[in-house]
Amino acid sequence: MTNPTAAMLVIGDEILSGRTRDSNMYHLAGELTEAGIDLKEVRVVGDERGTIIAAVQALSNVHDYVFTSGGIGPTHDDITADCIAAAFDRAIDVRDDARAILAEHYAKSGTELNSARLRMARIPDGADLIENPVSAAPGFRLENVHVMAGVPSVFQAMVQSLLPTLTGGAPLISQTLRVDRGEGDIAGPLGDLAEQFPLLSMGSYPFQKDGKYGAHVVIRGNDPDAVDAAIAQLEAIFQ
């Protein structure tokens, strides 16, 4: 049985311009790996309505799960919620349960729930809320698309809220072997090993240290016995 597949859509001009370094993809990839969900694709798009809609539709049609980050705040350029609604031809408006969450949160700090903050309670019809234990403003799930904030601390908290609701598969097992040979020496035996274990993923990541060449060979798969066997064969060849 194969694992569910996933894609991530990172939204924000600040990512593409280099003003902000994205860490959410790194965090999500690790969490999905442990949950047995295979992250197959990551796209980064700017704050452009047509681009976001097209990307959401394309990814949603191919993968079991889609996760977005960014663009659900209170400012005029936070257009993700509207784009998700449009991608699935749903209406969007302030929803009572989301409004209540924000009202309670801001009342505690004596902050006005003004029209800008109320934008974060706009939820597409038929969506389920994703809890935000950090700053209260909820994300949401519509069809197979999970919409979350871009601020890393908030994104990570939302992922933790979301993970128990997802159906995963077998966690990905990874082992690494350092080989003090150049990739030209490694390539042939590693290719033969890859043919012998077609269900495993094998990668060679070269390095140079003190004038000597080597590589870290990483073997990944869902079957721990197969990963162990492949690593053992690799060690027998190069150790």
mmCIF file of C-alpha atoms in Angstrom:
data_model
loop_
_atom_site.group_PDB
_atom_site.id
_atom_site.type_symbol
_atom_site.label_atom_id
_atom_site.label_comp_id
_atom_site.label_asym_id
_atom_site.label_seq_id
_atom_site.Cartn_x
_atom_site.Cartn_y
_atom_site.Cartn_z
ATOM 1 C CA MET A 1 0.000 0.000 0.000
ATOM 2 C CA THR A 2 1.461 3.337 -1.049
ATOM 3 C CA ASN A 3 1.538 6.373 1.192
ATOM 4 C CA PRO A 4 -0.713 9.394 0.586
ATOM 5 C CA THR A 5 0.988 12.162 -1.384
ATOM 6 C CA ALA A 6 1.116 15.853 -0.561
ATOM 7 C CA ALA A 7 2.113 19.188 -2.046
ATOM 8 C CA MET A 8 2.851 22.519 -0.424
ATOM 9 C CA LEU A 9 2.062 25.956 -1.809
ATOM 10 C CA VAL A 10 4.079 28.789 -0.242
ATOM 11 C CA ILE A 11 2.392 32.141 -0.889
ATOM 12 C CA GLY A 12 3.979 35.564 -0.595
ATOM 13 C CA ASP A 13 5.874 38.211 -2.530
ATOM 14 C CA GLU A 14 8.243 38.480 0.434
ATOM 15 C CA ILE A 15 9.457 34.921 -0.177
ATOM 16 C CA LEU A 16 10.121 35.463 -3.871
ATOM 17 C CA SER A 17 11.884 38.786 -3.281
ATOM 18 C CA GLY A 18 14.242 37.301 -0.712
ATOM 19 C CA ARG A 19 13.036 39.552 2.108
ATOM 20 C CA THR A 20 11.848 36.515 4.057
ATOM 21 C CA ARG A 21 13.464 33.093 4.228
ATOM 22 C CA ASP A 22 10.901 30.307 4.257
ATOM 23 C CA SER A 23 11.273 27.722 7.027
ATOM 24 C CA ASN A 24 7.775 26.284 6.836
ATOM 25 C CA MET A 25 8.573 23.852 4.039
ATOM 26 C CA TYR A 26 11.423 22.353 6.066
ATOM 27 C CA HIS A 27 9.172 21.922 9.110
ATOM 28 C CA LEU A 28 6.241 20.469 7.163
ATOM 29 C CA ALA A 29 8.452 18.025 5.273
ATOM 30 C CA GLY A 30 9.773 16.580 8.517
ATOM 31 C CA GLU A 31 6.333 16.279 10.099
ATOM 32 C CA LEU A 32 4.815 14.617 7.023
ATOM 33 C CA THR A 33 7.708 12.173 6.767
ATOM 34 C CA GLU A 34 7.040 10.989 10.317
ATOM 35 C CA ALA A 35 3.313 10.734 9.563
ATOM 36 C CA GLY A 36 3.850 8.570 6.484
ATOM 37 C CA ILE A 37 2.706 11.216 4.011
ATOM 38 C CA ASP A 38 5.015 11.734 1.041
ATOM 39 C CA LEU A 39 5.671 15.389 0.190
ATOM 40 C CA LYS A 40 6.125 15.311 -3.577
ATOM 41 C CA GLU A 41 6.060 18.941 -4.645
ATOM 42 C CA VAL A 42 6.543 22.475 -3.309
ATOM 43 C CA ARG A 43 5.628 25.621 -5.232
ATOM 44 C CA VAL A 44 6.274 29.243 -4.300
ATOM 45 C CA VAL A 45 3.984 31.894 -5.765
ATOM 46 C CA GLY A 46 3.479 35.605 -5.228
ATOM 47 C CA ASP A 47 0.385 37.453 -4.051
ATOM 48 C CA GLU A 48 -1.353 37.171 -7.415
ATOM 49 C CA ARG A 49 -4.933 35.952 -7.512
ATOM 50 C CA GLY A 50 -4.847 34.074 -10.809
ATOM 51 C CA THR A 51 -1.551 32.359 -10.020
ATOM 52 C CA ILE A 52 -2.717 31.192 -6.598
ATOM 53 C CA ILE A 53 -6.013 29.854 -7.921
ATOM 54 C CA ALA A 54 -4.331 27.967 -10.778
ATOM 55 C CA ALA A 55 -1.710 26.461 -8.464
ATOM 56 C CA VAL A 56 -4.293 25.337 -5.898
ATOM 57 C CA GLN A 57 -6.429 23.662 -8.553
ATOM 58 C CA ALA A 58 -3.457 21.931 -10.180
ATOM 59 C CA LEU A 59 -2.008 20.606 -6.929
ATOM 60 C CA SER A 60 -5.389 19.588 -5.522
ATOM 61 C CA ASN A 61 -6.113 17.469 -8.598
ATOM 62 C CA VAL A 62 -2.841 15.535 -8.352
ATOM 63 C CA HIS A 63 -2.181 15.008 -4.641
ATOM 64 C CA ASP A 64 -4.103 13.630 -1.669
ATOM 65 C CA TYR A 65 -3.261 16.636 0.503
ATOM 66 C CA VAL A 66 -2.311 20.228 -0.242
ATOM 67 C CA PHE A 67 -0.915 22.576 2.411
ATOM 68 C CA THR A 68 -0.607 26.335 1.968
ATOM 69 C CA SER A 69 1.255 28.895 4.047
ATOM 70 C CA GLY A 70 0.905 32.650 3.947
ATOM 71 C CA GLY A 71 -1.649 35.263 3.019
ATOM 72 C CA ILE A 72 -4.414 34.832 5.633
ATOM 73 C CA GLY A 73 -3.699 37.920 7.755
ATOM 74 C CA PRO A 74 -5.586 41.212 8.123
ATOM 75 C CA THR A 75 -3.980 43.322 5.371
ATOM 76 C CA HIS A 76 -5.136 44.069 1.831
ATOM 77 C CA ASP A 77 -2.559 41.734 0.250
ATOM 78 C CA ASP A 78 -3.729 38.744 2.316
ATOM 79 C CA ILE A 79 -5.822 37.196 -0.454
ATOM 80 C CA THR A 80 -5.303 33.481 0.091
ATOM 81 C CA ALA A 81 -8.728 32.756 1.608
ATOM 82 C CA ASP A 82 -10.493 34.463 -1.289
ATOM 83 C CA CYS A 83 -8.359 32.562 -3.802
ATOM 84 C CA ILE A 84 -9.079 29.193 -2.187
ATOM 85 C CA ALA A 85 -12.793 29.977 -2.249
ATOM 86 C CA ALA A 86 -12.576 30.914 -5.920
ATOM 87 C CA ALA A 87 -10.574 27.786 -6.756
ATOM 88 C CA PHE A 88 -13.470 25.634 -5.541
ATOM 89 C CA ASP A 89 -16.240 28.022 -6.627
ATOM 90 C CA ARG A 90 -17.368 28.707 -3.056
ATOM 91 C CA ALA A 91 -18.748 31.866 -1.477
ATOM 92 C CA ILE A 92 -16.747 33.452 1.328
ATOM 93 C CA ASP A 93 -17.798 35.696 4.211
ATOM 94 C CA VAL A 94 -17.254 36.291 7.923
ATOM 95 C CA ARG A 95 -18.345 33.156 9.739
ATOM 96 C CA ASP A 96 -19.859 33.195 13.210
ATOM 97 C CA ASP A 97 -17.607 30.564 14.781
ATOM 98 C CA ALA A 98 -14.440 32.203 13.449
ATOM 99 C CA ARG A 99 -15.699 35.618 14.578
ATOM 100 C CA ALA A 100 -16.349 34.254 18.078
ATOM 101 C CA ILE A 101 -12.798 32.893 18.316
ATOM 102 C CA LEU A 102 -11.332 36.262 17.369
ATOM 103 C CA ALA A 103 -13.702 38.205 19.606
ATOM 104 C CA GLU A 104 -12.707 36.152 22.649
ATOM 105 C CA HIS A 105 -9.016 36.462 21.839
ATOM 106 C CA TYR A 106 -9.008 40.234 21.388
ATOM 107 C CA ALA A 107 -11.302 40.837 24.350
ATOM 108 C CA LYS A 108 -8.688 39.299 26.645
ATOM 109 C CA SER A 109 -6.130 41.899 25.612
ATOM 110 C CA GLY A 110 -8.591 44.792 25.342
ATOM 111 C CA THR A 111 -7.948 45.079 21.600
ATOM 112 C CA GLU A 112 -10.641 46.202 19.200
ATOM 113 C CA LEU A 113 -11.921 43.619 16.739
ATOM 114 C CA ASN A 114 -11.911 46.119 13.878
ATOM 115 C CA SER A 115 -12.730 45.512 10.236
ATOM 116 C CA ALA A 116 -9.133 44.625 9.358
ATOM 117 C CA ARG A 117 -8.875 41.954 12.053
ATOM 118 C CA LEU A 118 -12.330 40.701 11.155
ATOM 119 C CA ARG A 119 -11.019 39.809 7.690
ATOM 120 C CA MET A 120 -9.334 36.845 9.367
ATOM 121 C CA ALA A 121 -12.786 35.422 10.164
ATOM 122 C CA ARG A 122 -13.713 35.209 6.477
ATOM 123 C CA ILE A 123 -14.038 31.503 5.721
ATOM 124 C CA PRO A 124 -15.191 29.801 2.491
ATOM 125 C CA ASP A 125 -18.520 27.985 2.616
ATOM 126 C CA GLY A 126 -18.169 24.373 3.693
ATOM 127 C CA ALA A 127 -14.674 24.697 5.145
ATOM 128 C CA ASP A 128 -13.574 23.236 8.487
ATOM 129 C CA LEU A 129 -11.525 25.415 10.824
ATOM 130 C CA ILE A 130 -7.924 24.610 11.762
ATOM 131 C CA GLU A 131 -7.082 25.613 15.328
ATOM 132 C CA ASN A 132 -4.492 28.325 15.889
ATOM 133 C CA PRO A 133 -3.353 28.128 19.533
ATOM 134 C CA VAL A 134 -0.812 30.938 19.098
ATOM 135 C CA SER A 135 -2.688 33.943 17.713
ATOM 136 C CA ALA A 136 -6.253 32.561 17.530
ATOM 137 C CA ALA A 137 -7.018 33.475 13.884
ATOM 138 C CA PRO A 138 -7.995 30.085 12.446
ATOM 139 C CA GLY A 139 -6.834 28.399 9.303
ATOM 140 C CA PHE A 140 -9.221 26.183 7.403
ATOM 141 C CA ARG A 141 -9.563 23.026 5.339
ATOM 142 C CA LEU A 142 -11.558 23.039 2.103
ATOM 143 C CA GLU A 143 -11.744 19.805 0.125
ATOM 144 C CA ASN A 144 -8.167 18.470 0.376
ATOM 145 C CA VAL A 145 -6.507 21.889 0.798
ATOM 146 C CA HIS A 146 -5.294 22.975 4.242
ATOM 147 C CA VAL A 147 -4.770 26.721 4.597
ATOM 148 C CA MET A 148 -2.398 28.009 7.271
ATOM 149 C CA ALA A 149 -0.552 31.141 8.307
ATOM 150 C CA GLY A 150 2.913 32.067 7.069
ATOM 151 C CA VAL A 151 4.432 33.139 10.400
ATOM 152 C CA PRO A 152 6.581 30.112 11.336
ATOM 153 C CA SER A 153 5.509 29.839 14.988
ATOM 154 C CA VAL A 154 1.839 30.007 13.994
ATOM 155 C CA PHE A 155 2.294 27.659 11.031
ATOM 156 C CA GLN A 156 3.993 25.066 13.209
ATOM 157 C CA ALA A 157 1.241 25.237 15.831
ATOM 158 C CA MET A 158 -1.410 24.826 13.150
ATOM 159 C CA VAL A 159 0.406 21.805 11.720
ATOM 160 C CA GLN A 160 0.371 20.206 15.166
ATOM 161 C CA SER A 161 -3.375 20.844 15.402
ATOM 162 C CA LEU A 162 -3.907 19.378 11.963
ATOM 163 C CA LEU A 163 -1.746 16.246 11.949
ATOM 164 C CA PRO A 164 -4.006 14.058 14.124
ATOM 165 C CA THR A 165 -6.823 14.539 11.586
ATOM 166 C CA LEU A 166 -4.793 13.217 8.624
ATOM 167 C CA THR A 167 -4.518 9.637 7.433
ATOM 168 C CA GLY A 168 -0.919 8.682 6.858
ATOM 169 C CA GLY A 169 0.990 5.564 5.921
ATOM 170 C CA ALA A 170 4.338 4.057 6.781
ATOM 171 C CA PRO A 171 6.927 6.554 8.077
ATOM 172 C CA LEU A 172 9.951 7.118 5.855
ATOM 173 C CA ILE A 173 13.104 5.507 7.264
ATOM 174 C CA SER A 174 16.428 7.147 6.431
ATOM 175 C CA GLN A 175 20.004 5.940 6.978
ATOM 176 C CA THR A 176 23.259 7.611 5.953
ATOM 177 C CA LEU A 177 26.662 6.104 5.230
ATOM 178 C CA ARG A 178 29.799 8.203 4.799
ATOM 179 C CA VAL A 179 31.939 6.905 1.943
ATOM 180 C CA ASP A 180 35.452 8.315 1.550
ATOM 181 C CA ARG A 181 35.533 7.914 -2.211
ATOM 182 C CA GLY A 182 34.781 10.246 -5.087
ATOM 183 C CA GLU A 183 31.343 10.027 -6.677
ATOM 184 C CA GLY A 184 32.933 8.552 -9.790
ATOM 185 C CA ASP A 185 33.872 5.500 -7.714
ATOM 186 C CA ILE A 186 30.524 5.395 -5.929
ATOM 187 C CA ALA A 187 28.219 5.777 -8.929
ATOM 188 C CA GLY A 188 28.518 2.275 -10.406
ATOM 189 C CA PRO A 189 27.972 0.206 -7.235
ATOM 190 C CA LEU A 190 25.258 2.582 -6.054
ATOM 191 C CA GLY A 191 23.427 2.243 -9.373
ATOM 192 C CA ASP A 192 23.573 -1.546 -9.114
ATOM 193 C CA LEU A 193 22.243 -1.355 -5.557
ATOM 194 C CA ALA A 194 19.383 0.897 -6.658
ATOM 195 C CA GLU A 195 18.348 -1.694 -9.243
ATOM 196 C CA GLN A 196 18.399 -4.388 -6.574
ATOM 197 C CA PHE A 197 16.187 -2.310 -4.240
ATOM 198 C CA PRO A 198 13.754 -0.501 -6.576
ATOM 199 C CA LEU A 199 11.417 0.547 -3.751
ATOM 200 C CA LEU A 200 14.150 2.487 -1.972
ATOM 201 C CA SER A 201 15.381 5.990 -2.720
ATOM 202 C CA MET A 202 19.154 6.446 -2.853
ATOM 203 C CA GLY A 203 21.090 9.673 -3.081
ATOM 204 C CA SER A 204 24.766 10.634 -3.048
ATOM 205 C CA TYR A 205 25.767 13.988 -1.545
ATOM 206 C CA PRO A 206 29.444 14.808 -2.164
ATOM 207 C CA PHE A 207 31.838 16.725 0.063
ATOM 208 C CA GLN A 208 35.493 17.749 0.060
ATOM 209 C CA LYS A 209 37.527 17.894 3.247
ATOM 210 C CA ASP A 210 41.278 18.361 3.667
ATOM 211 C CA GLY A 211 41.748 17.858 -0.046
ATOM 212 C CA LYS A 212 39.969 14.514 -0.061
ATOM 213 C CA TYR A 213 36.685 13.681 -1.733
ATOM 214 C CA GLY A 214 33.813 11.704 -0.309
ATOM 215 C CA ALA A 215 30.043 11.489 -0.180
ATOM 216 C CA HIS A 216 27.248 10.861 2.237
ATOM 217 C CA VAL A 217 25.045 8.175 0.715
ATOM 218 C CA VAL A 218 21.477 8.390 1.976
ATOM 219 C CA ILE A 219 19.058 5.483 1.620
ATOM 220 C CA ARG A 220 15.374 6.034 2.321
ATOM 221 C CA GLY A 221 12.325 3.831 2.280
ATOM 222 C CA ASN A 222 9.244 2.652 4.137
ATOM 223 C CA ASP A 223 10.582 -0.856 4.793
ATOM 224 C CA PRO A 224 13.175 -0.722 7.611
ATOM 225 C CA ASP A 225 14.434 -4.241 6.821
ATOM 226 C CA ALA A 226 15.118 -3.291 3.213
ATOM 227 C CA VAL A 227 16.912 -0.103 4.284
ATOM 228 C CA ASP A 228 19.060 -2.103 6.728
ATOM 229 C CA ALA A 229 19.899 -4.648 4.040
ATOM 230 C CA ALA A 230 20.862 -1.994 1.505
ATOM 231 C CA ILE A 231 23.078 -0.148 3.991
ATOM 232 C CA ALA A 232 24.759 -3.440 4.961
ATOM 233 C CA GLN A 233 25.575 -4.187 1.331
ATOM 234 C CA LEU A 234 26.888 -0.675 0.817
ATOM 235 C CA GLU A 235 29.142 -0.986 3.870
ATOM 236 C CA ALA A 236 30.463 -4.325 2.580
ATOM 237 C CA ILE A 237 31.421 -2.677 -0.705
ATOM 238 C CA PHE A 238 33.111 0.452 0.600
ATOM 239 C CA GLN A 239 34.215 -0.200 4.193
#
